[in-house]
Amino acid sequence: MNWTFLHQWASPKGFYRKSAAWLWPLALLAALLLSAGLAWGLFFAPPDYQQGNSFRIIYLHVPAAILAQSVYLFLAISGLIALVWKIKLADIALKEAAPIGASMCFLALVSGAIWGKPTWGAWWVWDARLTSMLILLFLYLGIIGLSSAIRSPAAAGKACALLALVGVINIPIIKYSVEWWNTLHQPSTFKLTEKPAMPPAMWLPLLLSVLGFYCFFAVTLLARMRLQLLRREQRTAWVTEELARNQADV
């Protein structure tokens, strides 16, 4: 198998040039999916037979919660690659993805609190799912704090990678908390391995929203990584060439 394309993507110069072609398509796809999913779910999906219209917040809450967990898994994988294979881009990906994951985790907690008030009668309860999601937010903030506090990029990258790997144990706790403990939080809204309990008019917009959130993460991460590469590699020849090419195009 030819691994040349992986080596090209793993190099700062190759990543910067190849990722440029993905930015606008991903941004357009994210805008289309989010617009369709959120508009359909918030305004046109039928109300839930038990929760009424208050259930509509799932079209924001569920994608944010899913993405918050997925991004942390991404951090752990990036940290492992950075520690074992010493790939610079993995370290950059970890540090640049952390603020995105933290914002998604915060959004999931806030939207969940808004949902919980009419459903449970309280903004917050120390439910197993909610508590483990709060721990996830603290893990994100810890990674962001380490990245900012340690001056040496190499030391900061190693510390962030280790914390990401240690904290990944919280992900299965979040996922299975509703099964392991008696919690107020409802089980997963839908699973890939099972037929959705909701009618298509309710779960299809949710699926579109989830896909839109993933596309949003991809385009945001690429943009952040490209900017960080220019900052880190500003004195290298390839950055000078890229800046000169951009000026020429303008």
C-alpha positions as CSV (number, residue, x, y, z in Angstrom):
1,M,0.0,0.0,0.0
2,N,1.2,3.5,-0.9
3,W,1.4,5.7,2.2
4,T,2.7,8.7,0.3
5,F,-0.6,10.6,0.7
6,L,-0.4,10.2,4.5
7,H,3.1,11.6,4.6
8,Q,2.0,14.5,2.5
9,W,-0.9,15.3,4.9
10,A,1.4,14.8,7.9
11,S,3.9,17.5,6.8
12,P,3.0,21.1,7.7
13,K,3.5,22.2,4.1
14,G,1.5,19.4,2.6
15,F,-1.3,19.8,5.1
16,Y,-1.6,23.5,4.6
17,R,-1.8,23.2,0.8
18,K,-4.1,20.2,0.7
19,S,-6.5,21.4,3.4
20,A,-7.2,24.6,1.4
21,A,-9.3,22.7,-1.1
22,W,-11.5,21.3,1.7
23,L,-12.4,24.5,3.6
24,W,-15.1,26.0,1.4
25,P,-16.9,22.7,0.5
26,L,-17.0,21.7,4.2
27,A,-18.2,25.2,5.2
28,L,-21.0,25.1,2.5
29,L,-22.0,21.6,3.5
30,A,-22.1,22.5,7.2
31,A,-24.2,25.6,6.5
32,L,-26.7,23.5,4.4
33,L,-27.0,20.7,6.9
34,L,-27.3,22.9,9.9
35,S,-29.8,25.2,8.2
36,A,-31.9,22.2,7.0
37,G,-31.7,20.2,10.2
38,L,-32.3,23.0,12.7
39,A,-35.1,24.7,10.7
40,W,-36.8,21.3,10.1
41,G,-36.5,20.2,13.7
42,L,-37.3,23.5,15.5
43,F,-40.2,24.6,13.3
44,F,-41.7,21.7,11.3
45,A,-41.1,18.5,13.2
46,P,-44.2,17.2,15.1
47,P,-44.3,17.8,18.9
48,D,-43.5,15.0,21.2
49,Y,-46.5,13.2,22.7
50,Q,-45.1,13.6,26.2
51,Q,-42.8,16.6,26.2
52,G,-44.6,18.7,23.7
53,N,-42.5,21.4,22.0
54,S,-39.9,21.5,24.7
55,F,-38.3,18.4,23.1
56,R,-37.2,20.5,20.2
57,I,-34.0,21.5,22.0
58,I,-32.7,18.0,21.2
59,Y,-31.8,19.3,17.7
60,L,-29.2,21.5,19.4
61,H,-28.5,19.5,22.6
62,V,-27.9,16.1,21.2
63,P,-25.5,17.1,18.3
64,A,-23.5,19.2,20.7
65,A,-23.3,16.4,23.3
66,I,-22.3,13.8,20.6
67,L,-19.7,16.1,19.2
68,A,-18.2,17.0,22.6
69,Q,-17.5,13.3,23.2
70,S,-16.3,12.7,19.7
71,V,-13.8,15.6,19.8
72,Y,-12.4,14.3,23.1
73,L,-11.8,10.9,21.5
74,F,-10.1,12.9,18.7
75,L,-7.9,14.6,21.3
76,A,-6.9,11.2,22.8
77,I,-6.0,9.7,19.4
78,S,-4.0,12.9,18.4
79,G,-2.2,12.8,21.7
80,L,-1.3,9.1,21.2
81,I,0.1,9.9,17.7
82,A,2.0,12.9,19.0
83,L,3.6,10.9,21.9
84,V,4.4,7.7,19.9
85,W,5.3,9.0,16.4
86,K,6.2,12.6,17.3
87,I,4.1,14.0,14.5
88,K,3.9,17.8,14.8
89,L,0.5,18.1,13.2
90,A,-1.0,15.7,15.8
91,D,0.1,18.0,18.6
92,I,-1.4,21.0,16.8
93,A,-4.6,19.2,16.1
94,L,-5.0,18.3,19.8
95,K,-4.5,21.9,21.0
96,E,-6.7,23.5,18.3
97,A,-9.5,21.0,18.7
98,A,-9.7,21.4,22.5
99,P,-11.5,24.8,22.5
100,I,-14.0,23.6,19.9
101,G,-14.8,20.5,22.1
102,A,-15.0,22.7,25.2
103,S,-17.5,25.0,23.5
104,M,-19.6,22.0,22.4
105,C,-19.6,20.5,25.9
106,F,-20.6,23.9,27.4
107,L,-23.4,24.2,24.8
108,A,-24.6,20.6,25.7
109,L,-24.7,21.4,29.4
110,V,-26.5,24.7,29.0
111,S,-29.1,23.4,26.5
112,G,-29.5,20.3,28.8
113,A,-30.2,22.6,31.7
114,I,-32.8,24.5,29.6
115,W,-34.4,21.2,28.7
116,G,-34.3,19.9,32.2
117,K,-36.2,22.8,33.8
118,P,-39.6,21.9,32.2
119,T,-38.9,18.2,32.1
120,W,-37.4,17.5,35.6
121,G,-38.4,20.8,37.3
122,A,-34.8,21.8,38.0
123,W,-32.0,23.5,36.0
124,W,-29.4,21.0,37.4
125,V,-29.4,17.7,39.2
126,W,-26.3,15.6,40.1
127,D,-27.3,13.0,37.6
128,A,-24.6,10.5,36.4
129,R,-24.8,11.7,32.8
130,L,-24.8,15.4,33.7
131,T,-22.0,15.0,36.2
132,S,-19.8,13.0,33.8
133,M,-20.4,15.7,31.1
134,L,-19.3,18.4,33.6
135,I,-16.2,16.4,34.3
136,L,-15.6,16.3,30.5
137,L,-15.8,20.1,30.4
138,F,-13.2,20.3,33.2
139,L,-10.9,18.0,31.3
140,Y,-11.2,20.2,28.2
141,L,-10.4,23.3,30.3
142,G,-7.5,21.5,31.9
143,I,-6.0,20.7,28.4
144,I,-6.6,24.4,27.3
145,G,-5.0,25.6,30.6
146,L,-1.9,23.4,30.2
147,S,-1.4,24.5,26.7
148,S,-1.4,28.1,27.7
149,A,0.5,27.8,31.0
150,I,3.5,25.8,29.8
151,R,5.9,27.9,27.7
152,S,7.7,25.1,26.1
153,P,5.7,23.9,23.1
154,A,7.2,20.4,23.4
155,A,6.4,20.1,27.2
156,A,3.0,21.6,26.7
157,G,2.2,19.1,23.9
158,K,3.3,16.2,26.0
159,A,1.3,17.3,29.1
160,C,-1.8,17.9,27.0
161,A,-1.5,14.5,25.3
162,L,-1.1,12.7,28.6
163,L,-4.2,14.4,30.1
164,A,-6.2,13.6,27.0
165,L,-5.2,10.0,27.2
166,V,-6.0,9.7,31.0
167,G,-9.3,11.6,30.6
168,V,-10.6,9.4,27.8
169,I,-11.8,6.9,30.4
170,N,-14.6,9.4,31.1
171,I,-16.1,8.8,27.6
172,P,-17.5,5.3,28.2
173,I,-18.7,6.5,31.6
174,I,-20.8,9.2,29.8
175,K,-22.1,6.8,27.2
176,Y,-23.1,4.0,29.6
177,S,-24.1,6.1,32.6
178,V,-27.8,5.8,31.9
179,E,-27.4,2.0,31.9
180,W,-25.0,1.5,34.8
181,W,-26.9,3.8,37.2
182,N,-30.5,4.8,37.9
183,T,-30.5,8.3,36.4
184,L,-33.1,10.9,35.3
185,H,-31.4,11.3,31.9
186,Q,-33.2,9.4,29.1
187,P,-31.3,6.8,27.1
188,S,-29.7,7.6,23.7
189,T,-32.1,9.3,21.3
190,F,-31.1,7.0,18.5
191,K,-28.4,4.4,17.8
192,L,-26.8,3.3,14.5
193,T,-27.4,-0.3,15.4
194,E,-31.1,0.0,16.2
195,K,-34.2,1.3,14.5
196,P,-35.1,4.8,15.8
197,A,-38.0,4.9,18.2
198,M,-39.0,8.3,16.8
199,P,-40.8,8.8,13.4
200,P,-38.7,9.9,10.4
201,A,-40.1,13.4,10.6
202,M,-38.4,13.7,14.0
203,W,-35.1,11.8,13.7
204,L,-34.2,12.8,10.1
205,P,-33.7,16.5,11.1
206,L,-31.7,15.3,14.1
207,L,-29.4,13.3,11.8
208,L,-28.9,16.3,9.6
209,S,-28.0,18.4,12.6
210,V,-25.5,15.9,13.8
211,L,-23.9,15.7,10.4
212,G,-23.9,19.5,10.2
213,F,-22.1,19.8,13.6
214,Y,-19.4,17.3,12.5
215,C,-18.9,19.3,9.3
216,F,-18.7,22.5,11.3
217,F,-16.1,20.9,13.6
218,A,-14.0,19.8,10.5
219,V,-14.0,23.2,8.9
220,T,-13.3,25.1,12.1
221,L,-10.5,22.7,13.0
222,L,-8.9,23.0,9.6
223,A,-9.0,26.8,9.8
224,R,-7.5,26.9,13.3
225,M,-4.8,24.4,12.4
226,R,-3.8,26.4,9.2
227,L,-3.6,29.6,11.2
228,Q,-1.5,27.9,13.9
229,L,0.8,26.4,11.3
230,L,1.5,29.9,9.9
231,R,2.3,31.2,13.3
232,R,4.7,28.3,14.2
233,E,6.3,28.0,10.8
234,Q,6.5,31.8,10.0
235,R,10.2,31.7,9.5
236,T,10.3,28.7,7.2
237,A,10.7,29.0,3.4
238,W,7.4,27.3,2.6
239,V,5.4,29.9,4.6
240,T,7.1,32.7,2.8
241,E,6.2,31.0,-0.5
242,E,2.6,30.6,0.5
243,L,2.3,34.2,1.6
244,A,3.9,35.4,-1.6
245,R,1.5,33.3,-3.6
246,N,-1.5,34.6,-1.8
247,Q,-0.4,38.2,-2.3
248,A,0.1,37.4,-6.0
249,D,-3.4,36.0,-6.3
250,V,-4.9,39.1,-4.7
